[in-house]
PDB file of C-alpha atoms in Angstrom:
ATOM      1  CA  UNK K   1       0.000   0.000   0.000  1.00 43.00           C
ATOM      2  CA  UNK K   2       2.860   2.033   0.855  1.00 46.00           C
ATOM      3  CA  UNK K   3       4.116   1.973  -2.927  1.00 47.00           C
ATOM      4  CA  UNK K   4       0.555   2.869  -4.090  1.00 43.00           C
ATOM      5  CA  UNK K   5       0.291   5.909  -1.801  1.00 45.00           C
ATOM      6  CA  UNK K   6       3.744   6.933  -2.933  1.00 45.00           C
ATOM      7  CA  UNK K   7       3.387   6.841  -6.336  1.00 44.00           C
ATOM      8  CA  UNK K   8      -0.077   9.026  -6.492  1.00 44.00           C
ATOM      9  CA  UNK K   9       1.883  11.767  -4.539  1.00 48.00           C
ATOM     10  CA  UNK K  10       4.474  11.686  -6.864  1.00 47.00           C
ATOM     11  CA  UNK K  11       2.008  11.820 -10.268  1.00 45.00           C
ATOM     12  CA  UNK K  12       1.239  15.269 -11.494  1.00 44.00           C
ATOM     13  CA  UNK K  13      -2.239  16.014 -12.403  1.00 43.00           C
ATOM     14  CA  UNK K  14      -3.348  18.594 -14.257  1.00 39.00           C
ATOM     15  CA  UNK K  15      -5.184  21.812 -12.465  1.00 36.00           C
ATOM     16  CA  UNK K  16      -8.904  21.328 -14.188  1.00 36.00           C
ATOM     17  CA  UNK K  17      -9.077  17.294 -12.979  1.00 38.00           C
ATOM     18  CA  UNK K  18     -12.191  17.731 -10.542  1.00 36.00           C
ATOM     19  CA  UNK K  19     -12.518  13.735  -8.884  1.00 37.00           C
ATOM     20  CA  UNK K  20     -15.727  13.227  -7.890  1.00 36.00           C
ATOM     21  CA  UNK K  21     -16.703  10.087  -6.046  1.00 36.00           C
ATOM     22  CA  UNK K  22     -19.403   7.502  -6.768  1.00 36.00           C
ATOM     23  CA  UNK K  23     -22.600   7.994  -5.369  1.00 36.00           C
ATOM     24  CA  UNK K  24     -24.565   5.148  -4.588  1.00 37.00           C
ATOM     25  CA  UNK K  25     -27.884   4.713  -2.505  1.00 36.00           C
ATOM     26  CA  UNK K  26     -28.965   3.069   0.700  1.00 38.00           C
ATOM     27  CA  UNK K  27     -29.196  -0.440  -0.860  1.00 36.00           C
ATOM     28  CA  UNK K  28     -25.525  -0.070  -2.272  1.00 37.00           C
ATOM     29  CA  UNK K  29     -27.019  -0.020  -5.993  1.00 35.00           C
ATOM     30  CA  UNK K  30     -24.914   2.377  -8.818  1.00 34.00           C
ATOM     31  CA  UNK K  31     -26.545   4.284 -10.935  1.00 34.00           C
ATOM     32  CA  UNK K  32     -27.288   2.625 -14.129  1.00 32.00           C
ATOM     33  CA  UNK K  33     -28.975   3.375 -18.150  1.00 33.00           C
ATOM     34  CA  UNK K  34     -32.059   3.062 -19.325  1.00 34.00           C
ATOM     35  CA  UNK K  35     -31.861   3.314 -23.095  1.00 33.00           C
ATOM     36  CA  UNK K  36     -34.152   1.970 -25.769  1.00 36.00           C
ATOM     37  CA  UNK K  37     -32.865  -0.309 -28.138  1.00 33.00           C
ATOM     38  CA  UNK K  38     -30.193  -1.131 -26.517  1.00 36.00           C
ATOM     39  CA  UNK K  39     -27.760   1.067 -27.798  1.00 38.00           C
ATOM     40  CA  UNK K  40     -26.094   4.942 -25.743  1.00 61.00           C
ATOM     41  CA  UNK K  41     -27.739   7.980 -25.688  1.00 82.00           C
ATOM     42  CA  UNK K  42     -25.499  10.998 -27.331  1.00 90.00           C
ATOM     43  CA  UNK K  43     -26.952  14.154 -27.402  1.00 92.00           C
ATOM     44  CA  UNK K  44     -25.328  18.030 -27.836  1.00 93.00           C
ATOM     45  CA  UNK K  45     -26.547  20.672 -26.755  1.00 94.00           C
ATOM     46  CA  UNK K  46     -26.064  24.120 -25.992  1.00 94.00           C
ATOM     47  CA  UNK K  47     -24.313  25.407 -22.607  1.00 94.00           C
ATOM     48  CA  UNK K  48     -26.422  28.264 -21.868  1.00 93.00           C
ATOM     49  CA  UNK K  49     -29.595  26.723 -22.178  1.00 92.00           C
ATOM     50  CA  UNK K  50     -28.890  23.707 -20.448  1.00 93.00           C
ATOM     51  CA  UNK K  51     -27.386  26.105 -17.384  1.00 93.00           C
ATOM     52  CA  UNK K  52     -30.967  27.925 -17.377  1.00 92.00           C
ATOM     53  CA  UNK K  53     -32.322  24.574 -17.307  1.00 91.00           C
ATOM     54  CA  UNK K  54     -30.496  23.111 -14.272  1.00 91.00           C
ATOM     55  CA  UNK K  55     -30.918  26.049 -12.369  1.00 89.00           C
ATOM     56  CA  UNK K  56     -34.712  25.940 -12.657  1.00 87.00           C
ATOM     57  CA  UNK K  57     -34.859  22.251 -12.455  1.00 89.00           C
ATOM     58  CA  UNK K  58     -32.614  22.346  -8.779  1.00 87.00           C
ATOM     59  CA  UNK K  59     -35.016  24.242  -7.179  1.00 84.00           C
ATOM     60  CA  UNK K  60     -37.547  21.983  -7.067  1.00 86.00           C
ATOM     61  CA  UNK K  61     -35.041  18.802  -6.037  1.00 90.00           C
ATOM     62  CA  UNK K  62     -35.395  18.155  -2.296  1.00 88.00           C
ATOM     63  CA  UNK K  63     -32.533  18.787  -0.244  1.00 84.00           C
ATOM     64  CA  UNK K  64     -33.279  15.608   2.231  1.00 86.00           C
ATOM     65  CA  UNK K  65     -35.490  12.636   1.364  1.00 86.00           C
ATOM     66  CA  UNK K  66     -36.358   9.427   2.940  1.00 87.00           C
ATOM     67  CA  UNK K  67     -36.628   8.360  -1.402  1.00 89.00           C
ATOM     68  CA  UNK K  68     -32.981   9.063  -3.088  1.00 91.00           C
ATOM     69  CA  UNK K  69     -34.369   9.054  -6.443  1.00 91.00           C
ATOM     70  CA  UNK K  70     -36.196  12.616  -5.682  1.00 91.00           C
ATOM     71  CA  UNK K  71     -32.902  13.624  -5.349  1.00 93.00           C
ATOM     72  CA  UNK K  72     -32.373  12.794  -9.168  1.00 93.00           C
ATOM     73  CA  UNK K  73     -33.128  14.837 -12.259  1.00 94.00           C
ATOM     74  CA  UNK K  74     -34.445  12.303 -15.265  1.00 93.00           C
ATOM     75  CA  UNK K  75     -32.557  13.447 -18.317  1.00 93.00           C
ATOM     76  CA  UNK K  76     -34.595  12.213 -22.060  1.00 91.00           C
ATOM     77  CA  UNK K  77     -33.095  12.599 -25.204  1.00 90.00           C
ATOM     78  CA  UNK K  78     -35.235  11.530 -27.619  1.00 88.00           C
ATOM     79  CA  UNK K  79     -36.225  13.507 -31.615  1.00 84.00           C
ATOM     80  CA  UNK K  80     -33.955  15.837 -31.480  1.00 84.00           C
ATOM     81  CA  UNK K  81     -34.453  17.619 -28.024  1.00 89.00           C
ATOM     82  CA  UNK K  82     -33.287  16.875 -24.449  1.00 91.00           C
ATOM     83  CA  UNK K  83     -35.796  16.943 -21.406  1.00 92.00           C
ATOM     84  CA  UNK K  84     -35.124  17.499 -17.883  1.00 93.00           C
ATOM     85  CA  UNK K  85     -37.394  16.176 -15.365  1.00 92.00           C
ATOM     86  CA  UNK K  86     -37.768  16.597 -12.066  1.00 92.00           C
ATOM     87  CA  UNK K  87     -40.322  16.267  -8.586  1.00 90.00           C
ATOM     88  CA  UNK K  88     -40.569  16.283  -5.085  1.00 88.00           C
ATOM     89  CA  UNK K  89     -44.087  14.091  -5.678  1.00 87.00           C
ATOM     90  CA  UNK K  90     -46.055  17.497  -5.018  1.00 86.00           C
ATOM     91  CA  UNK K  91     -44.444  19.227  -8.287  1.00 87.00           C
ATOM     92  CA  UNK K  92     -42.700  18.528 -11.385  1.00 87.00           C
ATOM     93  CA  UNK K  93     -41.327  20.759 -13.560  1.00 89.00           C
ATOM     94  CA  UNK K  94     -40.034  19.268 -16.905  1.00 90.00           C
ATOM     95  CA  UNK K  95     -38.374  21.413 -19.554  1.00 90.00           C
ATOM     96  CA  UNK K  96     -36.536  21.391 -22.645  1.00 91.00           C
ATOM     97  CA  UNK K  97     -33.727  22.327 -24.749  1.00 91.00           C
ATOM     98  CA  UNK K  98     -33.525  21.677 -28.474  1.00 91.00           C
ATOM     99  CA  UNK K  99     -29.933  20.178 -29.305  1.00 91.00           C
ATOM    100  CA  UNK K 100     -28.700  17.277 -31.511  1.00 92.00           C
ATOM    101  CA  UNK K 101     -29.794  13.990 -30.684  1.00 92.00           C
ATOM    102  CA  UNK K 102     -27.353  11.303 -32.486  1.00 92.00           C
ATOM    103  CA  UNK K 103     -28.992   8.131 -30.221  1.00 91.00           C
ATOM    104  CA  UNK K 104     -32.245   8.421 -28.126  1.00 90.00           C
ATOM    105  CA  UNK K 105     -32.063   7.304 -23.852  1.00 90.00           C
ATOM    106  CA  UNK K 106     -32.665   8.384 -20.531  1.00 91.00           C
ATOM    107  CA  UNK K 107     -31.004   7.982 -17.125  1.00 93.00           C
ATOM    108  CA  UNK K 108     -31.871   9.602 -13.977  1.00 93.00           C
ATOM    109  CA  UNK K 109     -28.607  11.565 -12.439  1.00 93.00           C
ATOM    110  CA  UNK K 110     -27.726  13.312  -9.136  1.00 94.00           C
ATOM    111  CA  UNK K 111     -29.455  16.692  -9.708  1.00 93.00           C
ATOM    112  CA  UNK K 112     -27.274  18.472  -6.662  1.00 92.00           C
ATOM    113  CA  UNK K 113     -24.281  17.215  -8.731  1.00 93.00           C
ATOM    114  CA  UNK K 114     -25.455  17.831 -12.159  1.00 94.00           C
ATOM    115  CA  UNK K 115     -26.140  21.376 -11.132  1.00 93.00           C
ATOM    116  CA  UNK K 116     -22.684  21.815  -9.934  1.00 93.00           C
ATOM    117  CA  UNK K 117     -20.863  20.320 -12.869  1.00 94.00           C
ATOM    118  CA  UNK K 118     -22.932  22.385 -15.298  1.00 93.00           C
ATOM    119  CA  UNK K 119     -21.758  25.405 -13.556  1.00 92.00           C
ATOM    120  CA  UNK K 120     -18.508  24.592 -13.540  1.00 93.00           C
ATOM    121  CA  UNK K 121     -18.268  24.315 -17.415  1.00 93.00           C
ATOM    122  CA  UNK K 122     -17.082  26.707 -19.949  1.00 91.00           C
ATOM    123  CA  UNK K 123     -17.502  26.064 -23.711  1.00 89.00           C
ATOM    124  CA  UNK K 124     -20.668  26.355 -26.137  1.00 92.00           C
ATOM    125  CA  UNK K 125     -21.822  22.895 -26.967  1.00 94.00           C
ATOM    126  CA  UNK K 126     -22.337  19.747 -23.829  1.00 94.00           C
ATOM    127  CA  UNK K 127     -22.242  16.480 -24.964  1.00 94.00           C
ATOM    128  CA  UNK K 128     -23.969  14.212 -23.139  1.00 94.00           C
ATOM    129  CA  UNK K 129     -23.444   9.968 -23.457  1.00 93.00           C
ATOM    130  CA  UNK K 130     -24.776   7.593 -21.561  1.00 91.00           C
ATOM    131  CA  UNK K 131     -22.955   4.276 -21.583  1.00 85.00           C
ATOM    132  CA  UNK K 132     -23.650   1.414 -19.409  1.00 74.00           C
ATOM    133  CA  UNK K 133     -23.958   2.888 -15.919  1.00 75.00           C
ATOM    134  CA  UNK K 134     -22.795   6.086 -16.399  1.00 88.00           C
ATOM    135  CA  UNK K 135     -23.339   9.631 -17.955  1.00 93.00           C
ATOM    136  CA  UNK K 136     -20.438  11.759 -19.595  1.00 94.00           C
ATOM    137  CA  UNK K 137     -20.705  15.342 -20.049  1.00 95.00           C
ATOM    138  CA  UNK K 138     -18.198  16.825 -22.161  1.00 95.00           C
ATOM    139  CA  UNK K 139     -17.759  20.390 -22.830  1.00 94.00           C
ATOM    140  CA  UNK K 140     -14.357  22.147 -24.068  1.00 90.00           C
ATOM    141  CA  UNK K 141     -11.637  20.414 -22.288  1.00 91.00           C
ATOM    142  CA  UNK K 142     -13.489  19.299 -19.594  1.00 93.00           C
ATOM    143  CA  UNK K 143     -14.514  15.463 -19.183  1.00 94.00           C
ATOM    144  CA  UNK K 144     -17.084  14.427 -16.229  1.00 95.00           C
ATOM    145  CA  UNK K 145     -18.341  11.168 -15.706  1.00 94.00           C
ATOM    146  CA  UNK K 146     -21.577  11.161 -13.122  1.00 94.00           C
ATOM    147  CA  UNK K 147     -23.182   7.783 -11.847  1.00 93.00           C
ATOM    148  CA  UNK K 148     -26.630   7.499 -12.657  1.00 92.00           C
ATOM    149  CA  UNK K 149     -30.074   5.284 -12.408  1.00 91.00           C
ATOM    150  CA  UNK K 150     -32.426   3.706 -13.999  1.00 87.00           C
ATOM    151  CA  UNK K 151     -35.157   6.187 -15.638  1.00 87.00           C
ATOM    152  CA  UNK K 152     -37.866   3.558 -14.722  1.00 86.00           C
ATOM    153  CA  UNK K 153     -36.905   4.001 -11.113  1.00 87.00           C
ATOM    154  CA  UNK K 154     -38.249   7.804 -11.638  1.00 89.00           C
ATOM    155  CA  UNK K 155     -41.823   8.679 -10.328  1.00 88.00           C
ATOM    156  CA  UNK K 156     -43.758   9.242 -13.517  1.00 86.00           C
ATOM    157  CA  UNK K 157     -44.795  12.524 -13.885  1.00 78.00           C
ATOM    158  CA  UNK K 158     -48.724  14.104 -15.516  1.00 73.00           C
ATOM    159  CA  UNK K 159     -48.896  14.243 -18.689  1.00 70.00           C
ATOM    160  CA  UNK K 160     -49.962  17.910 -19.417  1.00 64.00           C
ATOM    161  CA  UNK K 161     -50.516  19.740 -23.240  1.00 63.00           C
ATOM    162  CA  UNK K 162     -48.274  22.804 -23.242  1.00 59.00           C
ATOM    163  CA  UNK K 163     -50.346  25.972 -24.370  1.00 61.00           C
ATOM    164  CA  UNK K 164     -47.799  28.645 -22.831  1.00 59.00           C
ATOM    165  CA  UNK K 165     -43.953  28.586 -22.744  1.00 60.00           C
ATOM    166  CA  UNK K 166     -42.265  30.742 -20.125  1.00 61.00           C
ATOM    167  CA  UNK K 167     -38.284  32.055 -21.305  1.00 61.00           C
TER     168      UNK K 167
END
């Protein structure tokens, strides 16, 4: 163990690595995909709008809950936009940004952590993949990869016709 510590001391890493850990829930269970098909979810879209996004979206996540998925924000890509969904079972606010959808998925993420990550990025376009258990956001030269869950695990939310936007 020694030799392990001493060689990460020694390594140099480079100022923008952010580590983040895993995040898992009570029952010890990662965060995994929920694609149809099959196949990853890649979508890009744009960094300002998905900032406005997160920023409404996190106020409506619950700070403590006795259910960890509240604590998630259900990202869709599906026909060429990207939705984010989220509820604390007494509201749910979904919205969405129009972007470039190369493969259509969903996966429920860490909204706390989303939020933060988004923040932190500087660029135009986010790429977002889902693979396996885990989503990638890329943006410029930064790389994050966020455990997620399964979007069935999410509470389903009404289904309500849109008649007014709000920008």
């Amino acid at each position: 163990h020694r030799h392990v510590i001493q060689f990460l001391l020694n390594r140099s890493f480079d100022s923008r690595m952010i580590v983040f850990p895993r995040i898992w829930d009570r029952r010890g269970i990662g965060l995994s995909r929920h694609l149809p098909g099959g196949g990853g979810g890649k979508a890009s879209i744009p960094l300002g709008e998905m900032v406005k996004k997160m920023n409404a979206i996190s106020s409506v996540v619950p700070t403590r809950t006795t259910m960890p998925i509240l604590s998630t924000v259900l990202l869709s890509a599906t026909d060429g936009d990207m939705r984010f969904s989220a509820t604390d079972l007494d509201i749910s606010v979904t919205s969405r940004v129009s972007g470039t959808v190369e493969e259509a998925g969903s996966i429920a993420a860490p909204a706390r952590k989303l939020a933060e990550i988004v923040k932190s990025l500087s660029g135009e376009q986010v790429k977002i993949d889902v693979v396996d258990e885990k989503l990638t956001i890329k943006c410029g030269k930064s790389r994050f990869v966020v455990n997620g869950r399964k979007a069935e695990d999410f509470p389903k939310l009404p289904q309500q016709e849109s008649k007014a936007s709000i920008k």
